[in-house]
Coordinates of C-alpha atoms (C1' of nucleotides) in Angstrom, one line a residue:
Chain Q
M8 CA 16.4 -4.8 -49.7
S9 CA 14.7 -6.4 -46.8
M10 CA 13.7 -5.7 -43.3
M11 CA 16.5 -7.9 -42.3
D12 CA 18.8 -5.4 -43.9
V13 CA 17.3 -2.7 -41.9
K14 CA 17.0 -4.3 -38.6
G15 CA 20.1 -6.4 -39.1
N16 CA 21.0 -8.8 -36.4
S17 CA 20.1 -6.6 -33.6
N18 CA 20.1 -8.5 -30.4
S19 CA 19.1 -5.6 -28.2
S20 CA 15.5 -6.7 -27.7
S21 CA 14.6 -6.6 -24.1
S22 CA 11.4 -8.5 -24.8
T23 CA 13.0 -11.7 -25.9
T24 CA 13.1 -14.5 -23.4
Q25 CA 16.2 -15.9 -22.0
S26 CA 16.1 -18.8 -24.3
D27 CA 15.7 -16.4 -27.2
E28 CA 18.8 -14.7 -26.0
E29 CA 20.7 -17.9 -26.0
M30 CA 19.8 -18.3 -29.6
M31 CA 20.8 -14.8 -30.5
G32 CA 24.1 -15.8 -32.0
D33 CA 23.2 -15.7 -35.7
L34 CA 19.6 -15.3 -35.7
R35 CA 17.9 -14.3 -38.9
R36 CA 15.3 -11.6 -39.0
G37 CA 13.1 -10.0 -41.6
P38 CA 11.3 -11.7 -44.4
W39 CA 11.2 -15.4 -44.5
T40 CA 12.6 -17.3 -47.4
V41 CA 11.1 -20.2 -49.3
E42 CA 13.6 -22.5 -47.7
E43 CA 12.7 -21.4 -44.2
D44 CA 9.1 -21.8 -44.9
F45 CA 9.6 -25.3 -46.2
K46 CA 11.6 -26.2 -43.2
L47 CA 9.0 -24.9 -40.8
I48 CA 6.1 -26.5 -42.7
N49 CA 7.8 -29.8 -43.0
Y50 CA 8.8 -29.9 -39.4
I51 CA 5.3 -29.0 -38.2
A52 CA 3.8 -31.6 -40.5
T53 CA 6.0 -34.2 -38.9
H54 CA 6.1 -33.1 -35.3
G55 CA 3.3 -30.7 -34.8
E56 CA 3.1 -27.3 -33.3
G57 CA 4.3 -26.1 -30.0
R58 CA 7.5 -25.6 -28.1
W59 CA 8.4 -23.0 -30.6
N60 CA 11.9 -22.3 -29.4
S61 CA 13.0 -25.9 -29.5
L62 CA 11.0 -26.3 -32.7
A63 CA 13.0 -23.5 -34.3
R64 CA 16.3 -25.2 -33.3
C65 CA 15.3 -28.7 -34.3
A66 CA 13.9 -27.5 -37.6
G67 CA 17.3 -25.9 -38.3
L68 CA 15.8 -22.5 -38.4
K69 CA 17.9 -19.6 -37.3
R70 CA 14.8 -17.8 -36.0
T71 CA 13.3 -17.2 -32.6
G72 CA 10.5 -19.4 -31.5
K73 CA 8.3 -16.3 -31.6
S74 CA 9.2 -15.6 -35.2
C75 CA 8.4 -19.2 -36.2
R76 CA 5.1 -19.1 -34.3
L77 CA 4.1 -15.9 -36.0
R78 CA 5.1 -17.0 -39.4
W79 CA 3.1 -20.2 -39.0
L80 CA 0.0 -18.7 -37.5
N81 CA -0.2 -15.7 -39.7
Y82 CA 1.0 -17.1 -43.0
L83 CA 1.8 -20.7 -43.4
R84 CA -1.0 -22.4 -41.5
P85 CA -3.2 -24.3 -43.9
D86 CA -6.4 -22.7 -42.9
V87 CA -5.1 -19.1 -43.2
R88 CA -7.3 -17.4 -45.7
R89 CA -5.7 -15.0 -48.0
G90 CA -7.4 -12.3 -50.0
N91 CA -9.6 -9.4 -49.5
I92 CA -11.9 -8.9 -46.5
T93 CA -15.4 -9.6 -47.6
L94 CA -18.4 -7.4 -46.9
E95 CA -19.7 -9.9 -44.5
E96 CA -16.3 -10.0 -42.7
Q97 CA -16.2 -6.3 -42.6
L98 CA -19.6 -6.3 -41.0
M99 CA -18.5 -8.9 -38.5
I100 CA -15.3 -7.1 -37.6
L101 CA -17.3 -4.0 -37.1
E102 CA -19.8 -5.6 -34.9
L103 CA -17.3 -7.6 -32.9
H104 CA -15.1 -4.6 -32.4
S105 CA -18.0 -2.7 -31.0
R106 CA -18.4 -5.4 -28.5
W107 CA -14.8 -6.2 -27.6
G108 CA -12.7 -3.3 -28.7
N109 CA -9.2 -4.1 -29.8
R110 CA -9.4 -7.8 -28.8
W111 CA -8.1 -8.8 -32.2
S112 CA -7.4 -12.4 -31.4
K113 CA -10.9 -12.8 -30.0
I114 CA -12.4 -11.2 -33.0
A115 CA -10.3 -13.4 -35.3
Q116 CA -11.7 -16.5 -33.7
H117 CA -15.0 -15.6 -35.2
L118 CA -13.6 -15.0 -38.6
P119 CA -12.3 -18.3 -39.9
G120 CA -9.0 -18.2 -41.6
R121 CA -8.4 -14.6 -40.7
T122 CA -5.6 -13.8 -38.3
D123 CA -5.6 -11.2 -35.6
N124 CA -2.8 -9.5 -37.4
E125 CA -4.9 -9.2 -40.5
I126 CA -7.9 -7.8 -38.7
K127 CA -5.8 -5.4 -36.8
N128 CA -4.2 -4.2 -39.9
Y129 CA -7.5 -3.8 -41.6
W130 CA -8.9 -1.8 -38.7
R131 CA -5.9 0.5 -38.5
T132 CA -5.5 1.1 -42.2
R133 CA -9.2 1.5 -43.1
V134 CA -11.3 2.4 -40.2
Q135 CA -8.9 4.5 -38.3
K136 CA -7.9 6.3 -41.5
H137 CA -11.5 7.3 -42.0
A138 CA -11.9 8.4 -38.5
K139 CA -8.9 10.6 -39.0
Q140 CA -10.3 12.1 -42.1
L141 CA -13.5 12.9 -40.2
K142 CA -11.3 14.5 -37.6
C143 CA -12.8 12.6 -34.8
D144 CA -11.7 9.8 -32.6
V145 CA -12.5 6.3 -33.7
N146 CA -14.1 5.8 -30.3
S147 CA -16.1 9.0 -30.3
K148 CA -19.8 9.0 -30.4
Q149 CA -19.8 10.9 -33.6
F150 CA -17.8 8.3 -35.4
K151 CA -19.8 5.5 -33.9
D152 CA -23.0 7.0 -35.0
T153 CA -21.7 7.5 -38.5
M154 CA -20.8 3.8 -38.5
R155 CA -24.1 2.7 -37.2
Y156 CA -26.4 4.8 -39.2
L157 CA -24.5 5.3 -42.4
W158 CA -21.9 2.6 -43.2
M159 CA -23.4 -0.4 -41.5
P160 CA -26.7 0.0 -43.4
R161 CA -24.9 0.5 -46.6
L162 CA -22.8 -2.5 -46.1
I163 CA -25.9 -4.6 -45.4
E164 CA -27.6 -3.2 -48.4
R165 CA -24.6 -4.2 -50.5
I166 CA -24.5 -7.7 -49.1
Q167 CA -28.2 -8.1 -49.8
A168 CA -27.8 -6.7 -53.2
A169 CA -25.0 -9.1 -53.9
A170 CA -27.1 -12.0 -52.6
A171 CA -29.9 -11.0 -54.9
S172 CA -27.7 -10.9 -57.9
P173 CA -25.3 -13.8 -57.7
A174 CA -23.6 -12.8 -60.9
T175 CA -22.1 -9.8 -59.2
S176 CA -21.5 -11.6 -56.0
V177 CA -19.3 -9.8 -53.5
S178 CA -18.9 -12.7 -51.2
P179 CA -15.7 -14.6 -51.7
A180 CA -16.3 -16.0 -48.3
A181 CA -19.4 -17.7 -49.5
T182 CA -17.4 -19.6 -52.0
V183 CA -14.1 -20.1 -50.3
S184 CA -15.3 -20.7 -46.8
A185 CA -17.3 -23.9 -46.6
P186 CA -17.3 -25.1 -43.1
A187 CA -19.2 -28.3 -42.7
N188 CA -20.9 -27.9 -39.4
N189 CA -22.1 -26.0 -36.4
Q190 CA -21.6 -22.5 -37.5
H191 CA -23.1 -20.0 -35.2
S192 CA -26.3 -19.4 -36.9
I193 CA -27.7 -16.1 -36.0
S194 CA -31.4 -16.2 -35.8
N195 CA -33.8 -13.5 -36.4
S196 CA -34.3 -13.4 -32.7
D197 CA -30.9 -11.7 -32.5
V198 CA -32.2 -8.8 -34.4
G199 CA -32.6 -5.8 -32.3
T200 CA -31.6 -7.6 -29.1
G201 CA -28.1 -6.3 -29.1
N202 CA -27.0 -9.8 -29.5
L203 CA -25.3 -9.2 -32.7
V204 CA -26.6 -6.5 -34.7
M205 CA -26.8 -2.9 -33.5
A206 CA -25.3 -3.4 -30.2
P207 CA -26.7 -0.9 -27.8
H208 CA -23.7 1.3 -27.9
G209 CA -23.3 1.2 -31.5
I210 CA -20.8 0.2 -34.0
N211 CA -17.4 1.4 -34.0
G212 CA -16.3 1.2 -37.5
N213 CA -15.8 -0.6 -40.7
D214 CA -14.3 -0.1 -44.0
F215 CA -17.0 1.3 -46.0
G216 CA -14.5 1.9 -48.6
V217 CA -14.8 -1.7 -49.4
S218 CA -12.6 -1.2 -52.3
H219 CA -11.4 -4.7 -52.3
V220 CA -14.3 -6.8 -51.7
T221 CA -15.9 -7.3 -55.0
Q222 CA -13.8 -9.9 -56.5
S223 CA -14.2 -13.5 -55.9
Y224 CA -11.3 -14.9 -54.1
T225 CA -8.9 -17.1 -55.9
P226 CA -5.3 -17.8 -55.3
E227 CA -4.5 -15.8 -58.4
N228 CA -6.1 -12.7 -57.3
S229 CA -5.1 -13.0 -53.7
S230 CA -3.5 -9.8 -52.6
T231 CA -0.5 -11.7 -51.6
A232 CA -0.1 -13.4 -54.9
A233 CA 1.1 -10.3 -56.6
S234 CA 4.6 -9.1 -57.1
S235 CA 6.3 -12.4 -57.1
D236 CA 9.4 -11.3 -58.8
S237 CA 11.4 -11.4 -55.7
F238 CA 10.1 -14.8 -54.9
A239 CA 13.4 -16.6 -55.3
T240 CA 14.9 -15.1 -52.2
Q241 CA 12.1 -13.7 -50.2
V242 CA 8.6 -14.9 -49.8
S243 CA 6.9 -13.0 -47.1
P244 CA 4.6 -10.6 -48.8
V245 CA 4.3 -12.4 -52.0
S246 CA 4.2 -16.1 -51.9
D247 CA 1.0 -18.0 -52.1
L248 CA 2.4 -21.0 -50.3
T249 CA -0.8 -22.4 -49.1
T250 CA -2.0 -23.1 -52.6
D251 CA 0.6 -23.0 -55.3
Y252 CA 3.6 -24.2 -53.5
Y253 CA 2.4 -26.5 -50.9
N254 CA -0.9 -27.4 -52.3
I255 CA -2.6 -27.1 -49.0
P256 CA -6.3 -26.6 -49.1
I257 CA -7.3 -23.3 -47.7
N258 CA -9.7 -22.5 -45.0
R259 CA -10.4 -25.7 -43.2
N260 CA -12.3 -24.1 -40.4
T261 CA -13.1 -26.1 -37.4
N262 CA -14.3 -23.4 -35.1
P263 CA -17.9 -24.4 -34.3
D264 CA -18.8 -20.9 -33.2
Y265 CA -17.9 -18.9 -36.2
F266 CA -19.9 -17.0 -38.7
Q267 CA -20.2 -18.3 -42.2
A268 CA -20.4 -15.6 -44.7
G269 CA -23.4 -15.8 -46.8
Q270 CA -25.4 -17.7 -44.3
V271 CA -29.0 -16.6 -44.6
G272 CA -29.6 -16.4 -40.9
Y273 CA -26.7 -14.2 -40.5
L274 CA -27.5 -11.8 -43.1
E275 CA -31.1 -11.6 -42.1
S276 CA -30.0 -10.9 -38.6
M277 CA -27.9 -8.1 -39.9
I278 CA -30.9 -6.3 -41.1
S279 CA -31.6 -3.4 -38.8
P280 CA -34.4 -3.2 -36.4
P281 CA -37.3 -1.4 -37.9
G282 CA -36.6 2.3 -38.3
I283 CA -33.1 2.2 -37.0
F284 CA -31.8 3.5 -40.3
N285 CA -34.5 5.8 -41.0
H286 CA -33.1 8.9 -39.4
G287 CA -34.1 11.1 -42.2
L288 CA -31.5 9.7 -44.4
D289 CA -32.3 8.6 -47.8
F290 CA -29.5 6.3 -48.8
Q291 CA -30.7 5.7 -52.2
A292 CA -30.8 9.3 -52.9
M293 CA -27.4 9.8 -51.3
E294 CA -26.0 7.1 -53.4
H295 CA -27.1 8.8 -56.5
S296 CA -26.1 12.2 -55.4
N297 CA -22.7 11.0 -54.6
N298 CA -22.0 9.1 -57.7
Q299 CA -23.1 5.8 -56.2
W300 CA -21.5 3.2 -54.3
P301 CA -19.8 1.1 -57.0
M302 CA -20.0 -2.6 -56.9
D303 CA -17.1 -3.0 -59.3
G304 CA -14.3 -2.8 -56.9
G305 CA -13.6 0.9 -57.1
D306 CA -12.6 2.5 -53.8
T307 CA -15.7 4.2 -52.5
S308 CA -14.1 5.7 -49.6
D309 CA -14.2 9.2 -50.9
N310 CA -17.7 8.9 -51.9
M311 CA -18.6 7.8 -48.4
W312 CA -16.8 10.7 -47.0
N313 CA -18.8 12.9 -49.1
L314 CA -21.8 11.5 -47.4
E315 CA -20.3 13.0 -44.3
D316 CA -21.4 16.4 -45.5
I317 CA -25.0 15.3 -45.6
W318 CA -24.7 13.5 -42.3
F319 CA -23.3 16.5 -40.5
Chain L
dA27 C1' 8.5 8.9 -67.3
dA28 C1' 9.7 10.3 -62.8
dG29 C1' 9.4 11.0 -58.3
dG30 C1' 6.8 12.0 -54.3
dA31 C1' 2.8 10.4 -51.4
dT32 C1' 0.1 7.0 -49.7
dT33 C1' -1.5 2.3 -48.7
dC34 C1' -0.9 -2.2 -47.2
dC35 C1' 0.7 -5.8 -44.4
dA36 C1' 4.6 -8.9 -42.7
dA37 C1' 7.4 -8.9 -39.0
dC38 C1' 8.9 -7.0 -35.1
dC39 C1' 8.7 -5.3 -30.1
dG40 C1' 7.3 -5.1 -25.3
dC41 C1' 4.5 -6.7 -22.0
dA42 C1' 1.2 -10.0 -19.7
dT43 C1' 0.1 -14.4 -18.6
dG44 C1' 0.6 -19.4 -18.4
dT45 C1' 3.2 -23.5 -17.2
dC46 C1' 6.3 -26.2 -14.9
dA47 C1' 10.1 -27.8 -12.1
Chain A
dG6 C1' 6.0 -19.8 -3.4
dT7 C1' 9.3 -18.7 -6.8
dG8 C1' 11.9 -18.3 -10.9
dA9 C1' 12.7 -19.6 -15.6
dC10 C1' 10.9 -20.3 -19.7
dA11 C1' 7.1 -20.5 -23.2
dT12 C1' 3.2 -18.6 -25.3
dG13 C1' 0.0 -15.1 -26.6
dC14 C1' -1.6 -10.5 -27.3
dG15 C1' -1.8 -5.7 -28.9
dG16 C1' 0.9 -1.9 -30.7
dT17 C1' 4.3 -0.3 -33.9
dT18 C1' 7.5 -0.2 -37.7
dG19 C1' 9.2 0.0 -42.2
dG20 C1' 9.6 -1.4 -46.9
dA21 C1' 7.3 -2.9 -51.2
dA22 C1' 3.6 -1.9 -54.0
dT23 C1' 0.5 1.3 -55.8
dC24 C1' -1.4 5.7 -56.6
dC25 C1' -1.0 10.5 -57.8
dT26 C1' 0.8 14.7 -59.7

DNA sequence: AAGGATTCCAACCGCATGTCA
DNA sequence: GTGACATGCGGTTGGAATCCT
């Protein structure tokens, strides 16, 4: 069973370009196979990226240029980072989304190794889900306030707690991501200026469920490394090509303007301006009264939504 | 154990914009 | 200036995996 089976060889797409249409004869769709991945990787290794339609032809792939591009950018690229979104990344997504809205690609530029697709999926599956549970719009003031005064602080607390006790580190990014230079170091002067933390109009959202952030990332525990039983024929959701198969080092970030998780300046800057979290909420007490905020990987979403009762 | 519900995410679609002849 | 084609982006879909009853 595959998406290809479902969508078949439909050639009714009105969005395809003319050159796509010309190729529509026996185009493949749906999940990529190992063979296709190899072809694409090998071709790009030799000839580089770009000119995706001709690339698809020359590489012997019966795919549209679009499809090749997407597969490369979202999955095969050497610096694509697999695995769970870290706390720091969640915080970053949250903050950047508050600034830019659904500008996923722009947000992704500041999260090395993460694709716009991944961030978009994250937002939709976690944040919007919670907004829905709260019966409010993700862009509503109510929801933003909840983000800003409840979940952001909790996230920061957890990041700091993790930093204080490395044995229970929650920051895979700190170990996986090791850019060499020129990260955007956020100074304390950013704090309270709206520069990064606590933007004037608040924070839109985050996954405070953080159910997947407590493990250190390894290829083995990558979320995409599971369920490899269908690997022989289909790879898309399961292969860990960037490590096991192709032995390509992960996460070679070159973006000079990105945030490095675990960077002290960043975390410090994430600490709220004085008093901003002190709106009569005792988070410690809340944590206790709600059966805490586990650091062991359990999904805390429900607990957090219990906090909602207190909040409202 | 079974099957229904939910979650996650790869891949697709449609549109906008960029590039080039 | 214009049209053809390429690229990029955000939204959506649907199926595998996982969870729940």
